[in-house]
Short mmCIF file of C-alpha atoms in Angstrom, two decimals:
data_model
loop_
_atom_site.label_atom_id
_atom_site.label_comp_id
_atom_site.label_asym_id
_atom_site.label_seq_id
_atom_site.Cartn_x
_atom_site.Cartn_y
_atom_site.Cartn_z
CA MET D 1 64.29 2.48 13.39
CA SER D 2 62.56 3.63 10.24
CA SER D 3 59.24 4.34 11.89
CA SER D 4 60.76 6.82 14.33
CA ALA D 5 62.43 8.62 11.44
CA MET D 6 58.99 9.16 9.94
CA LEU D 7 57.46 10.36 13.17
CA SER D 8 59.22 13.65 13.52
CA GLU D 9 57.25 15.23 10.63
CA ALA D 10 53.98 13.32 11.09
CA SER D 11 50.73 14.57 12.69
CA SER D 12 49.43 13.13 15.92
CA TRP D 13 46.83 11.05 14.06
CA SER D 14 49.32 9.22 11.94
CA ARG D 15 51.42 8.66 15.04
CA ALA D 16 48.39 7.15 16.78
CA LEU D 17 47.50 4.92 13.85
CA VAL D 18 50.99 3.62 13.46
CA LYS D 19 51.15 2.73 17.13
CA ILE D 20 48.12 0.42 16.93
CA SER D 21 49.35 -3.12 16.95
CA PRO D 22 49.06 -5.02 13.66
CA TYR D 23 47.55 -7.86 15.67
CA THR D 24 44.63 -5.58 16.48
CA PHE D 25 44.11 -4.71 12.86
CA SER D 26 44.22 -8.37 11.87
CA ALA D 27 41.83 -9.49 14.56
CA VAL D 28 39.34 -6.74 13.75
CA GLY D 29 39.61 -7.64 10.07
CA ILE D 30 38.79 -11.24 10.76
CA ALA D 31 35.87 -10.24 12.99
CA ILE D 32 34.45 -7.94 10.33
CA SER D 33 34.82 -10.56 7.67
CA ILE D 34 32.61 -13.05 9.43
CA GLY D 35 30.39 -10.66 11.40
CA VAL D 36 29.32 -8.33 8.63
CA SER D 37 28.90 -11.18 6.13
CA VAL D 38 26.54 -12.94 8.48
CA LEU D 39 24.70 -9.65 8.98
CA GLY D 40 24.21 -9.39 5.23
CA ALA D 41 23.09 -12.98 4.91
CA ALA D 42 20.62 -12.71 7.78
CA TRP D 43 19.19 -9.45 6.48
CA GLY D 44 18.70 -10.97 3.04
CA ILE D 45 17.10 -14.11 4.43
CA TYR D 46 14.52 -12.27 6.47
CA ILE D 47 13.64 -9.94 3.60
CA THR D 48 13.00 -12.83 1.28
CA GLY D 49 11.56 -15.17 3.89
CA SER D 50 8.77 -12.90 5.10
CA SER D 51 7.49 -12.33 1.57
CA LEU D 52 7.84 -16.01 0.74
CA ILE D 53 5.77 -17.09 3.74
CA GLY D 54 2.95 -14.66 3.01
CA ALA D 55 2.82 -15.47 -0.69
CA ALA D 56 2.92 -19.21 -0.08
CA ILE D 57 -0.38 -19.09 1.78
CA LYS D 58 -2.33 -18.55 -1.41
CA GLU D 59 0.11 -20.32 -3.72
CA PRO D 60 1.78 -23.23 -1.96
CA ARG D 61 3.52 -24.35 -5.13
CA ILE D 62 6.09 -21.56 -4.92
CA THR D 63 7.73 -22.69 -1.71
CA SER D 64 10.19 -25.31 -2.95
CA LYS D 65 11.45 -23.34 -5.93
CA ASN D 66 11.87 -20.10 -4.04
CA LEU D 67 14.05 -21.62 -1.39
CA ILE D 68 16.83 -21.04 -3.90
CA SER D 69 16.76 -17.36 -2.97
CA VAL D 70 17.33 -18.27 0.66
CA ILE D 71 20.17 -20.58 -0.35
CA PHE D 72 21.86 -17.80 -2.32
CA CYS D 73 21.69 -15.58 0.75
CA GLU D 74 23.09 -18.33 2.90
CA ALA D 75 26.01 -18.79 0.52
CA VAL D 76 27.05 -15.26 1.39
CA ALA D 77 27.50 -16.24 5.03
CA ILE D 78 29.54 -19.25 3.99
CA TYR D 79 31.89 -17.04 1.99
CA GLY D 80 32.43 -14.99 5.12
CA VAL D 81 33.24 -18.07 7.20
CA ILE D 82 35.69 -19.41 4.62
CA VAL D 83 37.56 -16.15 4.34
CA ALA D 84 37.64 -15.74 8.12
CA ILE D 85 39.25 -19.17 8.45
CA ILE D 86 41.78 -18.39 5.75
CA LEU D 87 42.64 -15.06 7.33
CA GLN D 88 42.95 -16.63 10.69
CA THR D 89 45.59 -19.05 9.40
CA LYS D 90 47.54 -16.07 8.07
CA LEU D 91 47.85 -14.54 11.50
CA GLU D 92 51.29 -15.34 12.94
CA SER D 93 53.20 -14.15 15.94
CA VAL D 94 56.31 -12.08 15.38
CA PRO D 95 59.10 -11.36 17.86
CA GLN D 96 58.60 -8.35 20.13
CA ALA D 97 61.22 -6.31 18.35
CA SER D 98 59.55 -6.53 14.95
CA ILE D 99 55.95 -5.82 15.91
CA TYR D 100 56.15 -2.31 14.46
CA ALA D 101 58.40 -3.19 11.56
CA PRO D 102 56.93 -2.06 8.24
CA GLU D 103 56.57 -5.66 7.13
CA SER D 104 54.45 -6.46 10.17
CA LEU D 105 52.32 -3.38 9.70
CA ARG D 106 51.80 -4.30 6.07
CA ALA D 107 50.68 -7.79 6.97
CA GLY D 108 48.31 -6.47 9.61
CA TYR D 109 46.80 -3.96 7.23
CA ALA D 110 46.46 -6.57 4.51
CA ILE D 111 44.46 -8.87 6.74
CA PHE D 112 42.32 -5.97 7.97
CA ALA D 113 41.60 -4.81 4.43
CA SER D 114 40.79 -8.30 3.32
CA GLY D 115 38.31 -8.61 6.16
CA ILE D 116 36.61 -5.32 5.30
CA ILE D 117 36.46 -6.18 1.61
CA VAL D 118 34.82 -9.50 2.18
CA GLY D 119 32.54 -8.31 4.96
CA PHE D 120 31.03 -5.36 3.16
CA ALA D 121 30.87 -7.01 -0.24
CA ASN D 122 28.90 -9.82 1.36
CA LEU D 123 26.69 -7.36 3.24
CA VAL D 124 25.47 -5.66 0.09
CA CYS D 125 25.34 -8.95 -1.80
CA GLY D 126 23.10 -10.46 0.86
CA LEU D 127 20.84 -7.42 0.79
CA CYS D 128 20.66 -7.48 -3.00
CA VAL D 129 19.81 -11.15 -3.22
CA GLY D 130 17.28 -10.81 -0.40
CA ILE D 131 15.36 -7.98 -2.02
CA ILE D 132 15.32 -9.68 -5.40
CA GLY D 133 14.27 -12.93 -3.74
CA SER D 134 11.30 -11.17 -2.17
CA SER D 135 10.17 -9.79 -5.52
CA CYS D 136 10.81 -13.17 -7.11
CA ALA D 137 8.50 -14.93 -4.65
CA LEU D 138 5.72 -12.40 -5.16
CA SER D 139 6.00 -12.48 -8.95
CA ASP D 140 6.19 -16.26 -9.07
CA ALA D 141 2.98 -16.42 -7.05
CA GLN D 142 1.18 -14.50 -9.74
CA ASN D 143 2.86 -15.77 -12.89
CA SER D 144 5.02 -18.87 -12.77
CA THR D 145 6.85 -18.11 -16.02
CA LEU D 146 8.64 -15.22 -14.34
CA PHE D 147 10.57 -17.29 -11.85
CA VAL D 148 13.48 -18.39 -14.03
CA LYS D 149 13.96 -14.90 -15.45
CA ILE D 150 14.16 -13.26 -12.06
CA LEU D 151 16.49 -16.01 -10.92
CA VAL D 152 18.98 -14.84 -13.54
CA ILE D 153 18.99 -11.42 -11.88
CA GLU D 154 19.64 -13.08 -8.54
CA ILE D 155 22.56 -15.01 -9.94
CA PHE D 156 24.16 -11.79 -11.13
CA GLY D 157 23.54 -10.33 -7.70
CA SER D 158 25.21 -13.18 -5.89
CA ALA D 159 28.28 -12.77 -8.10
CA LEU D 160 28.99 -9.58 -6.14
CA GLY D 161 29.84 -11.61 -3.07
CA LEU D 162 32.18 -13.76 -5.09
CA PHE D 163 34.04 -10.70 -6.37
CA GLY D 164 34.59 -9.65 -2.77
CA VAL D 165 35.86 -13.08 -1.79
CA ILE D 166 38.29 -13.25 -4.70
CA VAL D 167 39.80 -9.85 -4.03
CA GLY D 168 39.91 -10.55 -0.32
CA ILE D 169 41.82 -13.78 -0.80
CA ILE D 170 44.30 -12.18 -3.19
CA MET D 171 44.78 -9.37 -0.69
CA SER D 172 45.43 -11.73 2.17
CA ALA D 173 47.81 -13.87 0.15
CA GLN D 174 50.40 -11.16 0.40
CA ALA D 175 50.15 -10.90 4.16
CA SER D 176 53.65 -12.09 4.98
CA TRP D 177 54.89 -11.36 8.48
CA PRO D 178 58.63 -10.81 9.03
CA SER D 179 60.42 -14.07 9.66
CA LYS D 180 61.29 -15.02 13.19
CA VAL D 181 64.95 -14.43 13.74
CA MET Q 1 14.59 7.27 3.43
CA TYR Q 2 13.04 7.21 -0.01
CA GLY Q 3 14.57 4.51 -2.15
CA PHE Q 4 15.85 2.40 0.73
CA GLU Q 5 12.53 1.16 2.08
CA ALA Q 6 13.37 -2.27 0.72
CA LEU Q 7 15.88 -2.67 3.53
CA THR Q 8 13.48 -2.42 6.44
CA PHE Q 9 9.91 -2.67 5.13
CA ASN Q 10 9.75 -6.44 5.35
CA ILE Q 11 10.41 -6.48 9.09
CA HIS Q 12 6.85 -5.45 9.84
CA GLY Q 13 5.08 -5.33 6.52
CA GLY Q 14 6.55 -8.12 4.43
CA TYR Q 15 4.14 -10.85 5.39
CA LEU Q 16 1.04 -8.69 5.04
CA GLU Q 17 2.17 -7.26 1.73
CA ALA Q 18 2.56 -10.78 0.36
CA ILE Q 19 -0.91 -11.66 1.68
CA VAL Q 20 -2.56 -8.65 0.10
CA ARG Q 21 -0.88 -9.42 -3.22
CA GLY Q 22 -2.25 -12.95 -2.97
CA HIS Q 23 -5.74 -11.53 -2.48
CA ARG Q 24 -5.32 -9.20 -5.40
CA ALA Q 25 -4.36 -12.09 -7.68
CA ARG Q 26 -7.75 -13.64 -6.90
CA LEU Q 27 -9.86 -10.69 -8.02
CA LEU Q 28 -12.36 -11.54 -10.76
CA THR Q 29 -10.98 -11.32 -14.30
CA ALA Q 30 -12.62 -10.27 -17.53
CA ALA Q 31 -13.33 -13.92 -18.33
CA ASP Q 32 -15.20 -14.29 -15.03
CA TYR Q 33 -17.22 -11.18 -15.74
CA ASN Q 34 -18.09 -12.45 -19.20
CA ASN Q 35 -19.37 -15.67 -17.69
CA LEU Q 36 -21.37 -13.78 -15.12
CA CYS Q 37 -22.88 -11.51 -17.75
CA GLN Q 38 -24.13 -14.55 -19.63
CA CYS Q 39 -26.08 -15.79 -16.63
CA GLU Q 40 -29.83 -16.00 -16.85
CA THR Q 41 -30.77 -16.19 -13.18
CA LEU Q 42 -29.27 -15.41 -9.81
CA GLU Q 43 -28.75 -19.12 -9.24
CA ASP Q 44 -26.40 -19.18 -12.21
CA ILE Q 45 -24.51 -16.28 -10.73
CA LYS Q 46 -24.17 -18.14 -7.45
CA MET Q 47 -22.89 -21.18 -9.31
CA HIS Q 48 -20.26 -19.18 -11.18
CA LEU Q 49 -19.19 -17.42 -8.03
CA SER Q 50 -18.80 -20.69 -6.16
CA ALA Q 51 -15.67 -21.41 -8.20
CA THR Q 52 -14.12 -18.09 -7.15
CA GLU Q 53 -13.04 -16.81 -3.75
CA TYR Q 54 -16.68 -16.04 -2.89
CA GLY Q 55 -17.59 -19.70 -2.90
CA PRO Q 56 -17.51 -20.35 0.86
CA TYR Q 57 -19.55 -17.23 1.54
CA LEU Q 58 -22.39 -18.02 -0.84
CA GLN Q 59 -22.69 -21.75 -0.64
CA ASN Q 60 -25.00 -21.86 2.36
CA GLU Q 61 -27.52 -19.40 1.07
CA PRO Q 62 -31.05 -20.82 0.65
CA SER Q 63 -32.53 -20.99 -2.78
CA PRO Q 64 -34.57 -17.85 -3.53
CA LEU Q 65 -31.54 -15.53 -3.71
CA HIS Q 66 -31.83 -11.79 -3.62
CA THR Q 67 -29.30 -9.36 -5.01
CA THR Q 68 -28.88 -7.81 -1.59
CA THR Q 69 -27.87 -11.18 -0.15
CA ILE Q 70 -25.23 -11.67 -2.81
CA VAL Q 71 -23.83 -8.21 -2.19
CA GLU Q 72 -23.91 -8.66 1.57
CA LYS Q 73 -22.02 -11.95 1.48
CA CYS Q 74 -19.45 -10.65 -0.95
CA THR Q 75 -18.89 -7.64 1.28
CA LEU Q 76 -18.33 -10.07 4.14
CA LYS Q 77 -15.36 -11.47 2.28
CA LEU Q 78 -13.84 -8.02 2.07
CA VAL Q 79 -14.46 -7.51 5.78
CA ASP Q 80 -12.85 -10.84 6.68
CA ASP Q 81 -9.77 -10.05 4.63
CA TYR Q 82 -9.54 -6.62 6.21
CA LYS Q 83 -9.89 -7.91 9.76
CA HIS Q 84 -7.26 -10.55 9.19
CA MET Q 85 -4.84 -7.95 7.94
CA LEU Q 86 -5.68 -5.48 10.70
CA CYS Q 87 -5.02 -7.95 13.49
CA GLN Q 88 -1.65 -8.91 12.03
CA ALA Q 89 -0.55 -5.34 11.43
CA THR Q 90 1.73 -3.24 13.61
CA GLU Q 91 2.07 0.52 13.69
CA PRO Q 92 2.03 2.46 11.42
CA LEU Q 93 0.34 -0.01 9.12
CA SER Q 94 -2.52 -0.56 11.57
CA THR Q 95 -3.28 3.17 11.67
CA PHE Q 96 -3.13 3.25 7.89
CA LEU Q 97 -5.60 0.39 7.63
CA GLU Q 98 -7.94 2.10 10.09
CA TYR Q 99 -7.84 5.28 8.04
CA ILE Q 100 -9.19 3.36 5.08
CA THR Q 101 -12.42 2.63 6.95
CA TYR Q 102 -13.20 6.14 8.14
CA GLY Q 103 -14.88 6.92 4.82
CA HIS Q 104 -17.32 4.08 5.47
CA MET Q 105 -17.90 5.36 9.00
CA ILE Q 106 -18.88 8.74 7.62
CA ASP Q 107 -21.27 7.10 5.18
CA ASN Q 108 -22.83 5.03 7.95
CA VAL Q 109 -23.30 8.07 10.19
CA VAL Q 110 -25.01 9.96 7.39
CA LEU Q 111 -27.15 6.92 6.55
CA ILE Q 112 -28.47 6.59 10.08
CA VAL Q 113 -29.05 10.29 10.57
CA THR Q 114 -30.90 10.62 7.25
CA GLY Q 115 -32.90 7.50 7.95
CA THR Q 116 -33.92 8.77 11.36
CA LEU Q 117 -34.98 12.06 9.81
CA HIS Q 118 -37.27 10.11 7.50
CA GLU Q 119 -38.69 8.13 10.39
CA ARG Q 120 -37.14 4.78 9.58
CA ASP Q 121 -36.52 2.07 12.15
CA VAL Q 122 -33.03 2.07 13.64
CA GLN Q 123 -32.54 -1.68 13.36
CA GLU Q 124 -33.39 -1.62 9.70
CA LEU Q 125 -30.87 1.13 9.14
CA LEU Q 126 -28.18 -0.67 11.10
CA GLU Q 127 -28.54 -3.65 8.82
CA LYS Q 128 -27.91 -1.47 5.80
CA CYS Q 129 -24.73 0.01 7.22
CA HIS Q 130 -21.41 -0.99 5.73
CA PRO Q 131 -19.73 -3.47 8.08
CA LEU Q 132 -16.33 -1.84 7.78
CA GLY Q 133 -17.65 1.41 9.16
CA MET Q 134 -19.33 0.17 12.28
CA PHE Q 135 -18.37 1.48 15.68
CA ASP Q 136 -19.74 0.82 19.12
CA SER Q 137 -22.17 3.59 19.82
CA ILE Q 138 -23.56 3.85 16.32
CA ALA Q 139 -27.11 3.00 17.31
CA SER Q 140 -27.36 6.05 19.55
CA LEU Q 141 -27.02 8.31 16.53
CA ALA Q 142 -30.76 8.02 16.13
CA VAL Q 143 -31.33 10.07 19.25
CA ALA Q 144 -29.57 13.23 18.17
CA GLN Q 145 -31.57 16.23 16.99
CA ASN Q 146 -28.89 18.60 15.76
CA MET Q 147 -25.23 18.45 14.97
CA ARG Q 148 -24.01 19.65 18.32
CA GLU Q 149 -25.85 16.83 20.04
CA LEU Q 150 -24.63 14.39 17.42
CA TYR Q 151 -21.09 15.36 18.25
CA ARG Q 152 -21.48 15.51 21.98
CA LEU Q 153 -23.40 12.27 22.43
CA VAL Q 154 -21.78 9.91 19.99
CA LEU Q 155 -19.07 11.14 17.75
CA VAL Q 156 -16.66 12.61 20.26
CA ASP Q 157 -15.52 9.08 21.16
CA THR Q 158 -15.04 7.92 17.61
CA PRO Q 159 -12.06 8.50 15.32
CA LEU Q 160 -14.24 10.99 13.42
CA ALA Q 161 -14.15 13.51 16.28
CA PRO Q 162 -11.37 15.75 14.90
CA TYR Q 163 -13.23 16.14 11.62
CA PHE Q 164 -16.17 17.86 13.22
CA SER Q 165 -14.59 21.16 14.08
CA ASP Q 166 -15.74 22.72 10.82
CA CYS Q 167 -19.32 21.70 10.86
CA ILE Q 168 -20.78 21.97 14.33
CA THR Q 169 -23.77 24.24 14.20
CA SER Q 170 -26.86 24.33 16.30
CA GLU Q 171 -29.23 24.09 13.38
CA ASP Q 172 -31.60 21.22 13.19
CA LEU Q 173 -30.67 18.47 10.78
CA ASP Q 174 -32.36 18.41 7.41
CA ASP Q 175 -31.45 16.87 4.08
CA MET Q 176 -29.37 19.75 2.84
CA ASN Q 177 -27.44 20.12 6.08
CA ILE Q 178 -26.74 16.42 6.20
CA GLU Q 179 -25.26 16.41 2.72
CA ILE Q 180 -23.13 19.41 3.59
CA MET Q 181 -22.10 17.65 6.80
CA ARG Q 182 -21.15 14.52 4.84
CA ASN Q 183 -19.03 16.46 2.42
CA THR Q 184 -17.37 18.55 5.11
CA LEU Q 185 -16.50 15.45 7.11
CA TYR Q 186 -15.17 13.73 4.03
CA LYS Q 187 -13.08 16.76 3.16
CA ALA Q 188 -11.53 16.79 6.64
CA TYR Q 189 -10.97 13.03 6.47
CA LEU Q 190 -9.21 13.22 3.10
CA GLU Q 191 -6.96 16.03 4.24
CA ASP Q 192 -6.10 14.18 7.43
CA PHE Q 193 -5.33 10.99 5.52
CA TYR Q 194 -3.21 12.97 3.07
CA LYS Q 195 -1.19 14.52 5.90
CA PHE Q 196 -0.75 11.12 7.51
CA CYS Q 197 0.58 9.63 4.28
CA GLN Q 198 2.94 12.56 3.80
CA LYS Q 199 4.27 11.91 7.29
CA LEU Q 200 4.91 8.26 6.42
CA GLY Q 201 7.07 9.41 3.55
CA GLY Q 202 8.73 7.37 0.82
CA ALA Q 203 6.84 5.42 -1.79
CA THR Q 204 3.71 5.31 0.37
CA ALA Q 205 3.50 9.10 0.39
CA GLU Q 206 4.07 9.39 -3.33
CA ILE Q 207 1.55 6.78 -4.45
CA MET Q 208 -1.10 7.64 -1.87
CA SER Q 209 -0.83 11.34 -2.72
CA ASP Q 210 -1.68 10.54 -6.28
CA LEU Q 211 -4.58 8.26 -5.36
CA LEU Q 212 -6.00 10.66 -2.75
CA ALA Q 213 -5.61 13.64 -5.08
CA PHE Q 214 -7.66 11.81 -7.68
CA GLU Q 215 -10.28 11.05 -5.04
CA ALA Q 216 -10.39 14.71 -3.94
CA ASP Q 217 -10.70 15.95 -7.52
CA ARG Q 218 -13.38 13.42 -8.31
CA ARG Q 219 -15.38 14.48 -5.29
CA ALA Q 220 -14.97 18.12 -6.26
CA VAL Q 221 -16.45 17.40 -9.68
CA ASN Q 222 -19.29 15.38 -8.20
CA ILE Q 223 -20.11 18.07 -5.65
CA THR Q 224 -20.14 20.66 -8.42
CA ILE Q 225 -22.38 18.65 -10.68
CA ASN Q 226 -24.76 17.67 -7.89
CA SER Q 227 -25.09 21.21 -6.62
CA ILE Q 228 -25.85 22.81 -9.98
CA GLY Q 229 -29.30 24.25 -9.67
CA THR Q 230 -29.60 23.84 -5.89
CA GLU Q 231 -29.52 26.53 -3.24
CA LEU Q 232 -25.89 25.90 -2.42
CA THR Q 233 -24.04 29.19 -2.78
CA ARG Q 234 -20.71 29.50 -4.53
CA ASP Q 235 -18.83 30.12 -1.32
CA ASP Q 236 -20.43 27.15 0.39
CA ARG Q 237 -19.57 25.00 -2.56
CA LYS Q 238 -15.97 26.19 -2.49
CA LYS Q 239 -15.72 25.34 1.21
CA LEU Q 240 -16.48 21.71 0.42
CA TYR Q 241 -13.48 21.25 -1.87
CA SER Q 242 -10.33 19.71 -0.35
CA ASN Q 243 -7.08 21.62 0.01
CA PHE Q 244 -4.99 19.38 -2.16
CA GLY Q 245 -5.12 17.68 -5.51
CA LEU Q 246 -4.52 18.70 -9.06
CA LEU Q 247 -7.45 21.10 -9.10
CA TYR Q 248 -6.32 23.06 -6.04
CA PRO Q 249 -6.50 26.07 -6.02
CA TYR Q 250 -7.23 27.41 -9.50
CA GLY Q 251 -9.49 24.61 -10.68
CA HIS Q 252 -11.57 25.02 -7.54
CA GLU Q 253 -12.06 28.72 -8.28
CA GLU Q 254 -13.39 27.88 -11.70
CA LEU Q 255 -15.51 24.97 -10.58
CA ALA Q 256 -17.11 27.08 -7.88
CA VAL Q 257 -18.60 29.40 -10.50
CA SER Q 258 -19.67 26.71 -12.97
CA GLU Q 259 -23.36 26.59 -13.64
CA ASP Q 260 -23.74 23.65 -15.99
CA ILE Q 261 -21.97 20.51 -17.11
CA ASP Q 262 -20.39 22.02 -20.17
CA GLN Q 263 -18.66 24.63 -18.05
CA VAL Q 264 -17.40 21.85 -15.77
CA ARG Q 265 -16.10 20.04 -18.81
CA ALA Q 266 -14.34 23.19 -20.00
CA VAL Q 267 -12.62 23.51 -16.63
CA MET Q 268 -11.56 19.87 -16.48
CA GLU Q 269 -10.21 19.76 -19.99
CA LYS Q 270 -7.45 22.11 -18.98
CA TYR Q 271 -5.93 19.32 -16.90
CA PRO Q 272 -4.34 16.63 -19.11
CA PRO Q 273 -4.99 13.69 -16.77
CA TYR Q 274 -8.70 14.45 -16.72
CA GLN Q 275 -8.95 15.31 -20.37
CA SER Q 276 -9.11 11.64 -21.29
CA ILE Q 277 -12.03 11.06 -18.92
CA PHE Q 278 -14.10 13.84 -20.34
CA ALA Q 279 -13.19 12.98 -23.89
CA LYS Q 280 -15.15 9.77 -23.54
CA LEU Q 281 -18.36 11.66 -22.90
CA SER Q 282 -20.15 13.48 -25.64
CA PHE Q 283 -21.48 16.93 -24.98
CA GLY Q 284 -24.23 17.34 -22.45
CA GLU Q 285 -24.03 13.77 -21.15
CA SER Q 286 -23.29 12.99 -17.55
CA GLN Q 287 -24.56 9.46 -16.96
CA MET Q 288 -21.36 7.84 -18.10
CA LEU Q 289 -19.24 10.14 -15.97
CA ASP Q 290 -19.35 7.78 -13.02
CA LYS Q 291 -18.21 4.86 -15.08
CA ALA Q 292 -15.44 6.94 -16.68
CA PHE Q 293 -14.19 8.02 -13.26
CA ASN Q 294 -14.36 4.45 -11.99
CA GLU Q 295 -12.32 3.20 -14.90
CA GLU Q 296 -9.67 5.82 -14.34
CA GLU Q 297 -9.58 5.02 -10.63
CA VAL Q 298 -9.19 1.29 -11.30
CA LYS Q 299 -6.34 2.00 -13.69
CA ARG Q 300 -4.50 4.03 -11.06
CA LEU Q 301 -5.19 1.49 -8.33
CA CYS Q 302 -3.75 -1.31 -10.44
CA LEU Q 303 -0.62 0.78 -11.02
CA ALA Q 304 -0.07 0.94 -7.26
CA PHE Q 305 0.76 -2.78 -7.31
CA ASP Q 306 3.70 -2.23 -9.62
CA GLN Q 307 5.94 -1.09 -6.80
CA GLN Q 308 6.90 -3.11 -3.76
CA PHE Q 309 7.50 -2.11 -0.12
CA HIS Q 310 4.80 0.48 0.47
CA TYR Q 311 1.37 0.63 2.07
CA ALA Q 312 -0.64 1.90 -0.86
CA VAL Q 313 -1.21 -1.70 -2.01
CA PHE Q 314 -3.54 -2.19 0.95
CA PHE Q 315 -5.60 0.86 0.06
CA ALA Q 316 -5.64 -0.18 -3.59
CA TYR Q 317 -6.78 -3.71 -2.77
CA MET Q 318 -9.65 -2.50 -0.58
CA ARG Q 319 -10.83 -0.12 -3.28
CA LEU Q 320 -10.56 -2.72 -6.03
CA ARG Q 321 -12.52 -5.22 -3.99
CA GLU Q 322 -15.22 -2.61 -3.36
CA GLN Q 323 -15.37 -1.89 -7.08
CA GLU Q 324 -15.73 -5.60 -7.70
CA VAL Q 325 -18.64 -5.84 -5.26
CA ARG Q 326 -20.26 -2.89 -7.03
CA ASN Q 327 -19.79 -4.72 -10.32
CA LEU Q 328 -21.39 -7.84 -8.89
CA MET Q 329 -24.29 -5.79 -7.58
CA TRP Q 330 -24.86 -4.22 -10.99
CA ILE Q 331 -24.68 -7.56 -12.78
CA SER Q 332 -27.03 -9.20 -10.28
CA GLU Q 333 -29.52 -6.36 -10.59
CA CYS Q 334 -29.44 -6.51 -14.38
CA VAL Q 335 -29.93 -10.25 -14.33
CA ALA Q 336 -32.71 -10.09 -11.74
CA GLN Q 337 -34.57 -7.41 -13.66
CA ASN Q 338 -33.95 -9.06 -17.01
CA GLN Q 339 -32.13 -6.09 -18.51
CA LYS Q 340 -28.96 -7.81 -19.61
CA SER Q 341 -28.38 -5.36 -22.42
CA ARG Q 342 -27.50 -2.70 -19.85
CA VAL Q 343 -24.95 -4.82 -18.06
CA HIS Q 344 -21.96 -3.19 -19.67
CA ASP Q 345 -23.14 0.29 -18.75
CA SER Q 346 -21.53 0.16 -15.38
CA VAL Q 347 -19.21 -2.79 -15.05
CA VAL Q 348 -15.54 -1.87 -14.82
CA PHE Q 349 -13.15 -4.67 -15.64
CA ILE Q 350 -10.16 -4.83 -13.37
CA PHE Q 351 -8.00 -7.28 -15.26
#
């Protein structure tokens, strides 16, 4: 087996990593993809929501427009859910003999990486949109011409989550498990 | 961590920060002040103010208005805003908000002690106290004869207790001692507040350091100018200066030996931020110094609002509101005494 040929020169760490089942890596990747994305979305929503509530007391007109910031943050969570569902459909069972075949390991790592990419890209995207949304609400309360301009900044910020989703999906597209023989 | 406060500030402070920014947007503008300066009587002032945030506070006042009533009701608005914020705040914001009022407590203590020395009635003095600086046992200040008693009877239970370590003597209270006591207490308070802000760290520490340093330097200049020609020795004067700020320590050395205003000006002009203040005054003139300092302070306070996610906006709002009440008092007095030409001598526009 090719993996045992590698092992004779490898350190104990690489031996340990290679022995972790690719199913584990895949499952953890899927968990991170949805879990960390939702963390980012929730963080962003509370950052923007608390400022929005306080500012809306004196200026009730800002509430409806500024819900867009909350919707942008929410979109980040939806990206995480979509990618988690896609990754989950990529997870197949392989026969016992080929669990540690290089092809299986590659598929497991690909799903794991895809999950990390999407999860952390959405985490920072949610944070970014949340902080800008908070400033947007406070500025809109004082000067309503500023809203559209700050919204442009938010749109650029939410593009970060999309980049993560795109790369994650490309990464997971190549997750092909060895065929069942 | 400095730079990442945006991530966690809004958990406890987001709502209150938005509220304080809402209050700040409702401060009187230059257009409002122009309208108020055109008023002929105090009734006109009340009418103009009824369209602003002060409306609900003034509308029930009976017709012959006095300037003191206007000022009292406008101060009530500040107190209401403060109390609302204080009851919503959690640590450390609540401690920060309480620190802002200790200055008023010191002023109230000195007011009552001075008034008692001059045989005034305690109730009358209590009415003149600033509402933000009231504490429970304040009325019993009238009983004390010297500073040790003052401390032991009343002040040991108040937040001002730690500031007294420098100024407990057994001498009887007289006017000079009371002024020295006021300045010593204020010095200890400013240093304590400064250390507290440094402990909070981040943007709060940076902005508050600048604002408190300006306050300390301003007080140093005022102490110097007020003590020119009095019996206060140079060493005593130097002991009243705070241990931080732009002027510490070399400026303080020079200010301690200054004997007239031109020497003070020479000292201050070495510091670029204060050069602009003193450039507005011509030689030998000190009446406009207060207004120049107020303008500079207002400029710095407005700059505090340019950054989000820190506590200095609360301090800045309280100070700006107090400045506004002082403006209203000046305008009302000028209108009541029919001296409208002097209105612009002391009004500082915020926006």
